[in-house]
mmCIF file of C-alpha atoms and ligand atoms in Angstrom:
data_model
loop_
_atom_site.group_PDB
_atom_site.id
_atom_site.type_symbol
_atom_site.label_atom_id
_atom_site.label_comp_id
_atom_site.label_asym_id
_atom_site.label_seq_id
_atom_site.Cartn_x
_atom_site.Cartn_y
_atom_site.Cartn_z
ATOM 1 C CA MET C 1 -100.083 -176.698 15.462
ATOM 2 C CA THR C 2 -102.658 -179.199 13.996
ATOM 3 C CA ASN C 3 -103.282 -176.848 10.712
ATOM 4 C CA LEU C 4 -99.410 -177.143 10.087
ATOM 5 C CA ARG C 5 -99.159 -180.672 10.593
ATOM 6 C CA GLU C 6 -102.020 -181.357 8.170
ATOM 7 C CA TYR C 7 -100.476 -178.732 5.783
ATOM 8 C CA GLU C 8 -97.352 -180.481 6.127
ATOM 9 C CA SER C 9 -98.697 -184.110 5.393
ATOM 10 C CA LYS C 10 -100.488 -182.837 2.533
ATOM 11 C CA ALA C 11 -97.270 -181.254 1.256
ATOM 12 C CA LEU C 12 -95.338 -184.943 1.951
ATOM 13 C CA ASP C 13 -98.135 -186.768 0.101
ATOM 14 C CA SER C 14 -97.502 -184.745 -3.197
ATOM 15 C CA LYS C 15 -93.930 -184.553 -2.982
ATOM 16 C CA LEU C 16 -92.827 -188.189 -2.315
ATOM 17 C CA ARG C 17 -90.420 -188.613 -5.338
ATOM 18 C CA VAL C 18 -87.011 -186.863 -4.905
ATOM 19 C CA GLY C 19 -84.973 -186.516 -7.802
ATOM 20 C CA VAL C 20 -81.175 -185.776 -7.118
ATOM 21 C CA ILE C 21 -79.100 -184.139 -9.907
ATOM 22 C CA GLY C 22 -75.410 -185.609 -9.710
ATOM 23 C CA GLY C 23 -74.293 -189.645 -8.879
ATOM 24 C CA GLY C 24 -71.612 -188.733 -6.728
ATOM 25 C CA GLN C 25 -71.303 -190.026 -3.285
ATOM 26 C CA LEU C 26 -73.573 -187.454 -1.645
ATOM 27 C CA ALA C 27 -76.656 -188.796 -3.655
ATOM 28 C CA ARG C 28 -75.413 -192.238 -2.908
ATOM 29 C CA MET C 29 -75.466 -191.344 0.737
ATOM 30 C CA MET C 30 -78.867 -189.597 0.398
ATOM 31 C CA THR C 31 -80.535 -192.848 -0.677
ATOM 32 C CA ILE C 32 -80.227 -194.744 2.781
ATOM 33 C CA PRO C 33 -82.283 -191.829 4.587
ATOM 34 C CA ALA C 34 -84.471 -191.474 1.432
ATOM 35 C CA ILE C 35 -85.778 -195.007 1.901
ATOM 36 C CA ASN C 36 -85.636 -194.714 5.437
ATOM 37 C CA LEU C 37 -88.442 -191.861 5.434
ATOM 38 C CA GLY C 38 -90.568 -193.821 2.720
ATOM 39 C CA LEU C 39 -89.735 -191.694 -0.128
ATOM 40 C CA THR C 40 -88.903 -192.457 -3.714
ATOM 41 C CA ILE C 41 -85.352 -191.483 -4.922
ATOM 42 C CA LYS C 42 -84.332 -190.820 -8.507
ATOM 43 C CA VAL C 43 -80.702 -189.706 -9.453
ATOM 44 C CA LEU C 44 -79.657 -188.111 -12.827
ATOM 45 C CA SER C 45 -76.004 -189.249 -12.981
ATOM 46 C CA GLU C 46 -73.570 -188.352 -15.452
ATOM 47 C CA THR C 47 -72.314 -191.773 -16.300
ATOM 48 C CA HIS C 48 -72.995 -195.406 -15.952
ATOM 49 C CA GLY C 49 -71.864 -197.150 -12.406
ATOM 50 C CA SER C 50 -71.782 -193.457 -10.690
ATOM 51 C CA SER C 51 -71.631 -193.696 -6.759
ATOM 52 C CA ALA C 52 -75.093 -193.437 -6.972
ATOM 53 C CA SER C 53 -75.822 -196.423 -9.096
ATOM 54 C CA ALA C 54 -78.384 -198.134 -7.017
ATOM 55 C CA ALA C 55 -80.878 -194.916 -7.128
ATOM 56 C CA THR C 56 -79.653 -193.696 -10.834
ATOM 57 C CA THR C 57 -82.820 -193.735 -12.899
ATOM 58 C CA MET C 58 -81.320 -191.790 -15.903
ATOM 59 C CA VAL C 59 -78.035 -190.970 -17.102
ATOM 60 C CA GLY C 60 -77.264 -187.991 -19.301
ATOM 61 C CA ASP C 61 -75.882 -184.323 -19.203
ATOM 62 C CA TYR C 62 -76.900 -182.224 -16.295
ATOM 63 C CA THR C 63 -76.019 -179.034 -18.504
ATOM 64 C CA ASN C 64 -78.570 -180.091 -21.183
ATOM 65 C CA ILE C 65 -82.214 -178.455 -20.398
ATOM 66 C CA GLU C 66 -84.246 -181.291 -22.064
ATOM 67 C CA VAL C 67 -82.408 -183.904 -20.305
ATOM 68 C CA VAL C 68 -82.781 -182.249 -16.926
ATOM 69 C CA ARG C 69 -86.512 -181.407 -18.166
ATOM 70 C CA GLU C 70 -87.101 -185.065 -19.012
ATOM 71 C CA PHE C 71 -86.119 -186.217 -15.670
ATOM 72 C CA ALA C 72 -87.831 -183.576 -13.671
ATOM 73 C CA LYS C 73 -90.881 -185.009 -14.850
ATOM 74 C CA THR C 74 -90.383 -188.100 -13.218
ATOM 75 C CA VAL C 75 -89.857 -186.712 -9.724
ATOM 76 C CA ASP C 76 -91.710 -184.102 -7.406
ATOM 77 C CA LEU C 77 -88.855 -181.988 -6.176
ATOM 78 C CA ILE C 78 -85.351 -181.186 -7.535
ATOM 79 C CA THR C 79 -82.308 -181.278 -5.464
ATOM 80 C CA PHE C 80 -78.500 -181.739 -5.709
ATOM 81 C CA ASP C 81 -75.058 -183.814 -5.278
ATOM 82 C CA HIS C 82 -73.366 -180.615 -6.852
ATOM 83 C CA GLU C 83 -73.522 -177.230 -7.461
ATOM 84 C CA HIS C 84 -72.974 -177.415 -11.299
ATOM 85 C CA VAL C 85 -75.773 -177.037 -12.839
ATOM 86 C CA PRO C 86 -76.529 -174.163 -15.045
ATOM 87 C CA LEU C 87 -78.672 -171.486 -13.478
ATOM 88 C CA ALA C 88 -80.212 -171.130 -16.959
ATOM 89 C CA VAL C 89 -81.354 -174.937 -16.300
ATOM 90 C CA LEU C 90 -82.710 -174.325 -13.003
ATOM 91 C CA GLN C 91 -84.344 -171.086 -14.014
ATOM 92 C CA ALA C 92 -86.204 -172.346 -16.791
ATOM 93 C CA LEU C 93 -87.600 -175.474 -14.503
ATOM 94 C CA GLU C 94 -88.523 -172.878 -11.757
ATOM 95 C CA ALA C 95 -90.371 -171.171 -14.593
ATOM 96 C CA GLU C 96 -92.293 -174.690 -15.246
ATOM 97 C CA GLY C 97 -93.192 -174.807 -11.808
ATOM 98 C CA VAL C 98 -90.948 -177.274 -10.881
ATOM 99 C CA SER C 99 -89.731 -177.160 -6.923
ATOM 100 C CA VAL C 100 -86.071 -176.888 -6.904
ATOM 101 C CA GLN C 101 -84.213 -176.870 -3.538
ATOM 102 C CA PRO C 102 -82.275 -175.089 -2.915
ATOM 103 C CA PRO C 103 -83.711 -172.591 -5.605
ATOM 104 C CA SER C 104 -81.247 -170.993 -8.382
ATOM 105 C CA LYS C 105 -81.624 -167.434 -6.485
ATOM 106 C CA ALA C 106 -79.578 -169.308 -3.726
ATOM 107 C CA LEU C 107 -77.545 -171.304 -6.018
ATOM 108 C CA ALA C 108 -75.908 -168.585 -7.711
ATOM 109 C CA PHE C 109 -74.204 -167.645 -4.333
ATOM 110 C CA ALA C 110 -72.526 -171.075 -4.375
ATOM 111 C CA GLN C 111 -71.693 -170.992 -8.141
ATOM 112 C CA ASN C 112 -69.860 -167.780 -8.237
ATOM 113 C CA LYS C 113 -67.480 -166.939 -5.485
ATOM 114 C CA LEU C 114 -67.468 -163.024 -6.553
ATOM 115 C CA ASP C 115 -71.222 -162.961 -6.238
ATOM 116 C CA MET C 116 -71.198 -164.594 -2.571
ATOM 117 C CA ARG C 117 -68.369 -162.442 -1.561
ATOM 118 C CA ALA C 118 -70.580 -159.352 -2.670
ATOM 119 C CA ARG C 119 -73.752 -160.856 -0.871
ATOM 120 C CA LEU C 120 -72.252 -161.813 2.399
ATOM 121 C CA SER C 121 -70.696 -157.843 2.079
ATOM 122 C CA GLU C 122 -74.235 -156.476 1.945
ATOM 123 C CA LEU C 123 -75.183 -158.874 4.953
ATOM 124 C CA GLY C 124 -71.992 -157.277 6.753
ATOM 125 C CA LEU C 125 -70.570 -160.728 7.514
ATOM 126 C CA PRO C 126 -67.211 -161.215 8.535
ATOM 127 C CA MET C 127 -65.022 -162.436 5.752
ATOM 128 C CA PRO C 128 -61.256 -162.071 4.841
ATOM 129 C CA ASP C 129 -60.729 -158.743 2.894
ATOM 130 C CA TRP C 130 -61.300 -159.164 -0.932
ATOM 131 C CA ALA C 131 -61.808 -157.456 -4.169
ATOM 132 C CA GLU C 132 -62.681 -158.302 -7.760
ATOM 133 C CA VAL C 133 -59.939 -157.808 -10.304
ATOM 134 C CA SER C 134 -59.323 -158.307 -14.056
ATOM 135 C CA ARG C 135 -56.035 -156.341 -14.473
ATOM 136 C CA THR C 136 -52.698 -156.814 -13.359
ATOM 137 C CA SER C 137 -52.466 -153.117 -11.594
ATOM 138 C CA GLU C 138 -55.582 -153.778 -9.584
ATOM 139 C CA LEU C 139 -54.369 -157.220 -8.437
ATOM 140 C CA ASP C 140 -50.460 -155.700 -7.577
ATOM 141 C CA ALA C 141 -52.196 -153.006 -5.698
ATOM 142 C CA PHE C 142 -54.498 -155.219 -4.026
ATOM 143 C CA ILE C 143 -51.222 -157.789 -3.033
ATOM 144 C CA GLU C 144 -49.324 -154.575 -2.219
ATOM 145 C CA ALA C 145 -51.852 -153.432 0.342
ATOM 146 C CA HIS C 146 -51.991 -156.787 1.988
ATOM 147 C CA GLY C 147 -48.369 -157.157 2.635
ATOM 148 C CA GLY C 148 -47.194 -158.758 -0.725
ATOM 149 C CA VAL C 149 -49.136 -161.909 -0.657
ATOM 150 C CA ALA C 150 -52.636 -162.913 -1.452
ATOM 151 C CA ILE C 151 -55.027 -165.869 -2.309
ATOM 152 C CA LEU C 152 -56.591 -165.361 -5.747
ATOM 153 C CA LYS C 153 -59.512 -167.338 -7.052
ATOM 154 C CA THR C 154 -61.319 -168.350 -10.000
ATOM 155 C CA PRO C 155 -64.899 -167.241 -9.191
ATOM 156 C CA ILE C 156 -66.571 -170.314 -10.812
ATOM 157 C CA GLY C 157 -66.148 -173.952 -11.042
ATOM 158 C CA GLY C 158 -63.135 -174.549 -8.410
ATOM 159 C CA TYR C 159 -63.508 -177.398 -5.671
ATOM 160 C CA ASP C 160 -60.684 -179.162 -3.475
ATOM 161 C CA GLY C 161 -58.352 -176.472 -3.768
ATOM 162 C CA LYS C 162 -58.308 -176.372 -7.505
ATOM 163 C CA GLY C 163 -58.803 -172.747 -8.637
ATOM 164 C CA VAL C 164 -57.032 -171.752 -5.612
ATOM 165 C CA ARG C 165 -53.409 -170.029 -6.004
ATOM 166 C CA VAL C 166 -51.230 -168.214 -3.608
ATOM 167 C CA VAL C 167 -49.776 -165.213 -5.411
ATOM 168 C CA ARG C 168 -46.995 -162.703 -4.297
ATOM 169 C CA SER C 169 -47.318 -160.635 -7.765
ATOM 170 C CA SER C 170 -49.495 -160.635 -11.054
ATOM 171 C CA ALA C 171 -46.817 -162.192 -12.722
ATOM 172 C CA ASP C 172 -47.964 -165.580 -10.963
ATOM 173 C CA ALA C 173 -51.251 -165.077 -12.385
ATOM 174 C CA LEU C 174 -50.962 -164.051 -16.059
ATOM 175 C CA ASP C 175 -52.630 -167.071 -17.299
ATOM 176 C CA TRP C 176 -55.643 -166.724 -15.059
ATOM 177 C CA LEU C 177 -55.758 -163.134 -15.987
ATOM 178 C CA ALA C 178 -55.982 -163.985 -19.750
ATOM 179 C CA ASP C 179 -58.234 -166.943 -19.384
ATOM 180 C CA PHE C 180 -60.763 -166.011 -16.683
ATOM 181 C CA THR C 181 -61.935 -162.276 -15.978
ATOM 182 C CA PRO C 182 -63.249 -161.091 -13.521
ATOM 183 C CA LEU C 183 -60.932 -163.028 -10.452
ATOM 184 C CA LEU C 184 -61.182 -162.725 -6.908
ATOM 185 C CA VAL C 185 -58.693 -161.791 -4.690
ATOM 186 C CA GLU C 186 -58.375 -162.180 -0.986
ATOM 187 C CA GLU C 187 -55.995 -161.320 1.889
ATOM 188 C CA LYS C 188 -54.174 -164.570 3.033
ATOM 189 C CA VAL C 189 -55.794 -165.118 6.259
ATOM 190 C CA SER C 190 -53.152 -166.488 9.060
ATOM 191 C CA PHE C 191 -55.411 -168.782 10.553
ATOM 192 C CA VAL C 192 -54.978 -171.219 13.489
ATOM 193 C CA ARG C 193 -57.561 -173.648 12.211
ATOM 194 C CA GLU C 194 -60.178 -174.300 9.598
ATOM 195 C CA LEU C 195 -63.725 -174.586 10.705
ATOM 196 C CA ALA C 196 -67.137 -175.744 9.149
ATOM 197 C CA GLN C 197 -70.865 -174.897 10.486
ATOM 198 C CA LEU C 198 -73.117 -177.142 9.168
ATOM 199 C CA SER C 199 -76.930 -176.223 9.089
ATOM 200 C CA ALA C 200 -80.024 -176.935 7.477
ATOM 201 C CA ARG C 201 -82.918 -174.340 6.743
ATOM 202 C CA ARG C 202 -86.715 -175.122 5.601
ATOM 203 C CA PRO C 203 -88.442 -173.216 3.085
ATOM 204 C CA ASN C 204 -90.694 -171.954 5.622
ATOM 205 C CA GLY C 205 -87.392 -170.493 7.481
ATOM 206 C CA ASP C 206 -87.011 -173.245 10.278
ATOM 207 C CA PHE C 207 -83.008 -173.271 10.584
ATOM 208 C CA LEU C 208 -81.202 -175.835 13.009
ATOM 209 C CA ALA C 209 -77.564 -175.982 13.295
ATOM 210 C CA TRP C 210 -75.181 -179.192 14.311
ATOM 211 C CA PRO C 211 -72.312 -178.568 16.602
ATOM 212 C CA LEU C 212 -69.192 -176.364 14.852
ATOM 213 C CA VAL C 213 -66.600 -178.992 13.687
ATOM 214 C CA GLN C 214 -63.175 -178.232 12.894
ATOM 215 C CA THR C 215 -61.905 -179.719 9.292
ATOM 216 C CA VAL C 216 -58.086 -180.583 8.582
ATOM 217 C CA GLN C 217 -57.340 -180.056 5.085
ATOM 218 C CA LYS C 218 -54.051 -181.712 3.512
ATOM 219 C CA ASP C 219 -52.898 -180.276 0.050
ATOM 220 C CA GLY C 220 -56.222 -178.768 -0.366
ATOM 221 C CA VAL C 221 -58.363 -181.338 0.465
ATOM 222 C CA CYS C 222 -60.552 -182.299 3.688
ATOM 223 C CA ALA C 223 -58.351 -185.055 5.584
ATOM 224 C CA GLU C 224 -59.825 -185.109 8.967
ATOM 225 C CA VAL C 225 -63.286 -183.900 10.729
ATOM 226 C CA LEU C 226 -63.477 -183.246 14.525
ATOM 227 C CA ALA C 227 -66.855 -182.909 16.073
ATOM 228 C CA PRO C 228 -67.250 -180.957 17.975
ATOM 229 C CA ALA C 229 -64.609 -178.211 17.111
ATOM 230 C CA PRO C 230 -61.910 -179.032 19.740
ATOM 231 C CA GLY C 231 -61.628 -176.425 22.595
ATOM 232 C CA ALA C 232 -64.235 -173.999 21.207
ATOM 233 C CA SER C 233 -65.688 -171.663 23.551
ATOM 234 C CA SER C 234 -69.171 -171.389 23.886
ATOM 235 C CA GLU C 235 -69.070 -167.796 22.524
ATOM 236 C CA THR C 236 -67.369 -169.317 19.079
ATOM 237 C CA LEU C 237 -69.880 -172.118 18.850
ATOM 238 C CA ALA C 238 -72.796 -169.062 18.924
ATOM 239 C CA THR C 239 -71.206 -167.149 16.651
ATOM 240 C CA ALA C 240 -70.906 -169.701 14.123
ATOM 241 C CA ALA C 241 -74.239 -170.862 14.315
ATOM 242 C CA GLN C 242 -75.540 -167.194 14.228
ATOM 243 C CA ILE C 243 -73.230 -166.864 11.011
ATOM 244 C CA ALA C 244 -74.741 -169.752 9.287
ATOM 245 C CA LYS C 245 -78.330 -168.439 10.325
ATOM 246 C CA SER C 246 -77.357 -165.395 8.613
ATOM 247 C CA VAL C 247 -75.968 -166.781 5.448
ATOM 248 C CA ALA C 248 -78.855 -169.222 5.360
ATOM 249 C CA ALA C 249 -81.632 -166.486 5.515
ATOM 250 C CA GLY C 250 -79.783 -163.713 3.842
ATOM 251 C CA LEU C 251 -79.266 -165.951 0.423
ATOM 252 C CA GLU C 252 -82.575 -168.150 1.068
ATOM 253 C CA VAL C 253 -80.847 -171.276 1.101
ATOM 254 C CA THR C 254 -83.038 -174.463 1.905
ATOM 255 C CA GLY C 255 -81.658 -177.522 2.769
ATOM 256 C CA VAL C 256 -78.451 -178.014 3.959
ATOM 257 C CA LEU C 257 -76.005 -175.291 4.208
ATOM 258 C CA ALA C 258 -72.157 -175.846 5.048
ATOM 259 C CA VAL C 259 -70.339 -172.548 5.782
ATOM 260 C CA GLU C 260 -66.694 -173.352 5.867
ATOM 261 C CA MET C 261 -64.476 -170.543 7.876
ATOM 262 C CA PHE C 262 -61.014 -169.629 9.084
ATOM 263 C CA GLU C 263 -60.545 -168.927 13.039
ATOM 264 C CA THR C 264 -57.769 -166.243 13.440
ATOM 265 C CA ALA C 265 -55.328 -166.124 16.305
ATOM 266 C CA ASP C 266 -57.492 -163.476 18.143
ATOM 267 C CA GLY C 267 -60.646 -165.771 18.180
ATOM 268 C CA ARG C 268 -62.511 -164.118 14.778
ATOM 269 C CA LEU C 269 -64.207 -166.274 12.645
ATOM 270 C CA LEU C 270 -64.028 -165.411 8.709
ATOM 271 C CA ILE C 271 -66.460 -166.901 6.286
ATOM 272 C CA ASN C 272 -64.288 -168.668 3.283
ATOM 273 C CA GLU C 273 -66.505 -170.823 1.250
ATOM 274 C CA LEU C 274 -70.511 -171.843 0.962
ATOM 275 C CA ALA C 275 -71.788 -175.059 -0.158
ATOM 276 C CA MET C 276 -75.656 -175.381 -0.153
ATOM 277 C CA ARG C 277 -76.214 -179.293 0.045
ATOM 278 C CA PRO C 278 -74.667 -182.003 2.420
ATOM 279 C CA HIS C 279 -70.570 -181.799 2.859
ATOM 280 C CA ASN C 280 -67.747 -183.467 3.722
ATOM 281 C CA SER C 281 -67.693 -181.700 6.842
ATOM 282 C CA GLY C 282 -71.012 -183.209 7.839
ATOM 283 C CA HIS C 283 -70.170 -186.722 7.228
ATOM 284 C CA PHE C 284 -69.788 -187.456 10.943
ATOM 285 C CA SER C 285 -73.552 -187.018 11.393
ATOM 286 C CA ILE C 286 -74.196 -190.177 10.076
ATOM 287 C CA GLU C 287 -73.519 -192.159 13.108
ATOM 288 C CA GLY C 288 -72.152 -189.127 15.145
ATOM 289 C CA SER C 289 -75.624 -186.962 15.575
ATOM 290 C CA VAL C 290 -79.559 -187.687 15.969
ATOM 291 C CA THR C 291 -80.103 -186.399 12.351
ATOM 292 C CA SER C 292 -77.717 -187.111 9.743
ATOM 293 C CA GLN C 293 -76.954 -184.310 7.161
ATOM 294 C CA PHE C 294 -78.644 -186.479 4.362
ATOM 295 C CA GLU C 295 -81.623 -187.131 5.968
ATOM 296 C CA GLN C 296 -82.026 -183.229 6.988
ATOM 297 C CA HIS C 297 -81.313 -182.388 3.809
ATOM 298 C CA LEU C 298 -84.253 -184.203 2.270
ATOM 299 C CA ARG C 299 -86.447 -183.096 5.439
ATOM 300 C CA ALA C 300 -85.692 -179.789 4.637
ATOM 301 C CA ALA C 301 -86.174 -179.761 0.631
ATOM 302 C CA LEU C 302 -89.139 -181.258 1.552
ATOM 303 C CA ASP C 303 -90.218 -178.490 3.916
ATOM 304 C CA LEU C 304 -90.828 -180.962 6.635
ATOM 305 C CA PRO C 305 -89.821 -180.497 10.262
ATOM 306 C CA LEU C 306 -86.309 -180.882 11.019
ATOM 307 C CA GLY C 307 -84.477 -183.660 13.101
ATOM 308 C CA ASP C 308 -82.519 -183.030 16.592
ATOM 309 C CA THR C 309 -78.878 -182.169 15.177
ATOM 310 C CA SER C 310 -77.310 -183.227 18.924
ATOM 311 C CA LEU C 311 -74.632 -185.442 18.835
ATOM 312 C CA VAL C 312 -75.197 -188.669 20.084
ATOM 313 C CA SER C 313 -71.700 -189.149 22.011
ATOM 314 C CA GLU C 314 -69.325 -186.376 23.168
ATOM 315 C CA HIS C 315 -67.075 -186.854 19.902
ATOM 316 C CA ALA C 316 -67.165 -188.066 16.755
ATOM 317 C CA VAL C 317 -64.415 -188.216 14.009
ATOM 318 C CA MET C 318 -64.557 -188.541 10.224
ATOM 319 C CA ILE C 319 -61.579 -189.358 8.262
ATOM 320 C CA ASN C 320 -61.650 -189.267 4.484
ATOM 321 C CA LEU C 321 -60.120 -192.484 2.629
ATOM 322 C CA LEU C 322 -58.271 -190.778 -0.433
ATOM 323 C CA GLY C 323 -56.934 -192.756 -2.919
ATOM 324 C CA VAL C 324 -53.452 -193.351 -2.509
ATOM 325 C CA ASP C 325 -52.673 -194.813 -5.964
ATOM 326 C CA ASP C 326 -54.673 -195.940 -9.283
ATOM 327 C CA ASP C 327 -54.230 -199.499 -8.179
ATOM 328 C CA ASN C 328 -55.345 -198.634 -4.628
ATOM 329 C CA ASP C 329 -58.268 -200.943 -3.352
ATOM 330 C CA PHE C 330 -59.972 -201.457 -0.224
ATOM 331 C CA LEU C 331 -60.895 -204.848 -0.693
ATOM 332 C CA PRO C 332 -57.689 -207.167 0.124
ATOM 333 C CA HIS C 333 -57.679 -205.047 3.465
ATOM 334 C CA TYR C 334 -61.544 -204.782 4.285
ATOM 335 C CA VAL C 335 -61.390 -207.681 6.627
ATOM 336 C CA ASN C 336 -58.587 -206.537 8.489
ATOM 337 C CA ALA C 337 -59.883 -203.058 9.066
ATOM 338 C CA LEU C 338 -63.451 -204.466 10.051
ATOM 339 C CA ALA C 339 -61.777 -207.017 12.446
ATOM 340 C CA GLU C 340 -59.096 -204.674 14.198
ATOM 341 C CA HIS C 341 -61.493 -201.761 14.404
ATOM 342 C CA PRO C 342 -64.749 -202.984 15.250
ATOM 343 C CA ALA C 343 -66.244 -199.291 16.558
ATOM 344 C CA ALA C 344 -65.152 -197.770 13.110
ATOM 345 C CA LYS C 345 -67.615 -197.500 10.616
ATOM 346 C CA ILE C 346 -66.875 -197.670 6.851
ATOM 347 C CA HIS C 347 -68.293 -196.451 4.147
ATOM 348 C CA THR C 348 -67.090 -196.595 0.676
ATOM 349 C CA TYR C 349 -68.248 -194.476 -2.568
ATOM 350 C CA GLY C 350 -68.082 -197.515 -5.112
ATOM 351 C CA LYS C 351 -66.002 -195.508 -7.099
ATOM 352 C CA ALA C 352 -62.595 -196.715 -9.272
ATOM 353 C CA ALA C 353 -59.289 -195.917 -7.350
ATOM 354 C CA ARG C 354 -57.183 -192.758 -8.451
ATOM 355 C CA ALA C 355 -54.395 -191.128 -6.425
ATOM 356 C CA GLY C 356 -56.103 -188.289 -3.938
ATOM 357 C CA ARG C 357 -59.630 -189.046 -5.102
ATOM 358 C CA LYS C 358 -62.277 -189.235 -1.984
ATOM 359 C CA MET C 359 -63.257 -193.058 -2.156
ATOM 360 C CA GLY C 360 -64.741 -193.257 0.927
ATOM 361 C CA HIS C 361 -64.711 -192.077 4.745
ATOM 362 C CA ILE C 362 -64.612 -193.746 8.431
ATOM 363 C CA THR C 363 -66.477 -192.434 11.463
ATOM 364 C CA VAL C 364 -65.609 -193.384 14.601
ATOM 365 C CA VAL C 365 -67.896 -192.152 17.327
ATOM 366 C CA SER C 366 -66.953 -191.740 21.041
ATOM 367 C CA ASP C 367 -66.844 -190.136 24.442
ATOM 368 C CA ASP C 368 -63.059 -190.128 24.157
ATOM 369 C CA ALA C 369 -61.764 -187.907 21.300
ATOM 370 C CA ASN C 370 -58.155 -189.240 21.405
ATOM 371 C CA TRP C 371 -59.197 -192.852 21.017
ATOM 372 C CA ALA C 372 -61.758 -192.199 18.535
ATOM 373 C CA LEU C 373 -59.023 -190.296 16.251
ATOM 374 C CA ALA C 374 -56.962 -193.241 16.860
ATOM 375 C CA GLU C 375 -59.447 -196.018 15.851
ATOM 376 C CA ALA C 376 -60.173 -193.895 13.007
ATOM 377 C CA ARG C 377 -56.940 -193.336 11.619
ATOM 378 C CA GLY C 378 -55.946 -197.016 12.290
ATOM 379 C CA ALA C 379 -58.920 -198.173 10.460
ATOM 380 C CA ALA C 380 -58.091 -195.781 7.364
ATOM 381 C CA GLU C 381 -54.304 -197.098 7.708
ATOM 382 C CA ILE C 382 -55.274 -200.486 7.071
ATOM 383 C CA LEU C 383 -57.672 -199.728 4.425
ATOM 384 C CA LEU C 384 -55.300 -197.676 2.258
ATOM 385 C CA ASN C 385 -52.405 -200.011 3.139
ATOM 386 C CA ARG C 386 -50.077 -197.660 4.722
ATOM 387 C CA GLN C 387 -49.772 -199.281 8.149
HETATM 388 P P1 ADP R 401 -62.345 -174.531 -2.768
HETATM 389 O O1 ADP R 401 -63.528 -174.340 -3.326
HETATM 390 O O2 ADP R 401 -61.501 -175.156 -3.567
HETATM 391 O O3 ADP R 401 -62.304 -175.781 -1.477
HETATM 392 P P2 ADP R 401 -61.459 -172.763 -0.929
HETATM 393 O O4 ADP R 401 -61.930 -171.090 -1.136
HETATM 394 O O5 ADP R 401 -61.973 -173.528 -0.023
HETATM 395 O O6 ADP R 401 -61.356 -173.316 -2.538
HETATM 396 O O7 ADP R 401 -59.886 -172.830 -0.526
HETATM 397 C C1 ADP R 401 -59.164 -173.787 -0.486
HETATM 398 C C2 ADP R 401 -58.336 -173.877 0.408
HETATM 399 O O8 ADP R 401 -57.141 -172.896 0.266
HETATM 400 C C3 ADP R 401 -58.952 -173.424 1.787
HETATM 401 O O9 ADP R 401 -59.380 -174.672 2.424
HETATM 402 C C4 ADP R 401 -57.586 -172.839 2.445
HETATM 403 O O10 ADP R 401 -56.740 -174.006 3.231
HETATM 404 C C5 ADP R 401 -57.194 -171.774 1.596
HETATM 405 N N1 ADP R 401 -57.580 -170.724 1.389
HETATM 406 C C6 ADP R 401 -58.761 -170.113 0.701
HETATM 407 N N2 ADP R 401 -58.873 -168.955 0.777
HETATM 408 C C7 ADP R 401 -57.784 -168.863 1.715
HETATM 409 C C8 ADP R 401 -57.475 -167.272 2.344
HETATM 410 N N3 ADP R 401 -58.267 -166.003 2.076
HETATM 411 N N4 ADP R 401 -56.518 -167.069 3.152
HETATM 412 C C9 ADP R 401 -55.518 -168.410 3.582
HETATM 413 N N5 ADP R 401 -56.024 -169.675 2.973
HETATM 414 C C10 ADP R 401 -57.006 -169.472 2.371
#
């Protein structure tokens, strides 16, 4: 034990500067635990005035190897706010000895949904039926074999439901078949709800999961998160954590991993999506858990001992503040929201208003789930001026 601790102390000594690629809200929320842990956090942002501007030390194009290499020289470790840095850029850094967490070999599976499905199939993990399709005949055959309807996905670059389409015939997807081949087609799961299992894994293999949560989507975007997932049996909780552990180990993920899942009427859990970074389904953990996903991501990336993932209260509810329209500004309603909902923890991301954009979130922690939900919704309605 002593030797391990000495090793970890040395590792920490030489890795105090964390570099985050991407200046979004995830980088912004990593900044605070980085400061608390005594780390130096530096962010490579795409634009000036990004959500993570307080920690931005460079503005540049993350697809340009020269830019990323220059940034990497100023830090001891690279991690991410998003999954879009080209693998070739990351592989070049790794070849030059830069510590990239999660490594490119893991991120490859988060960047390409077809590769992810293929790897999870090899690992024997539960998923919707799926296939790779390039031709109308292949797509039509899959649709016919799955009750006349399927979900078609572009393998690369989708987010918040963009790049996901319900199809009843290949005629619904001629544009995609022409533009992107191959495509991922999946059976349309008639799920009873969507769940997310948040976890973290260190390079040394240590793994810890948070309690399973329920995510509620509106128009393909996460709207609310309930922690823990209401009414989940101990068997479901254990199965979800085991699935995340198998994914994390099987794909050699380091840092935070979110596994989005469908729960079916007969209680099965099917993996939908993976994210290898802090995730919207884990924002509740800032106030709701002993260790937040942002702190844990840093600890895991640095190969340091992981923090306790227990809830500090019986329940936590997180609500996303999604922009209502382009003029929507929280500021005029801020004082009211603070005054009327003192238990609501309000997070803003410093973004210009735009309809549907994730502008911030609210978390309420309580032993009473219904009260927490009502408080969070009440504060959101005031801030978004919808009450
Ligand atoms: P994104 O990467 O854009 O978030 P997802 O793959 O998570 O895309 O899909 C977005 C949403 O579409 C999911 O949250 C779910 O509601 C729905 N969806 C995706 N795949 C399926 C499926 N196989 N069956 C039923 N619904 C699905």
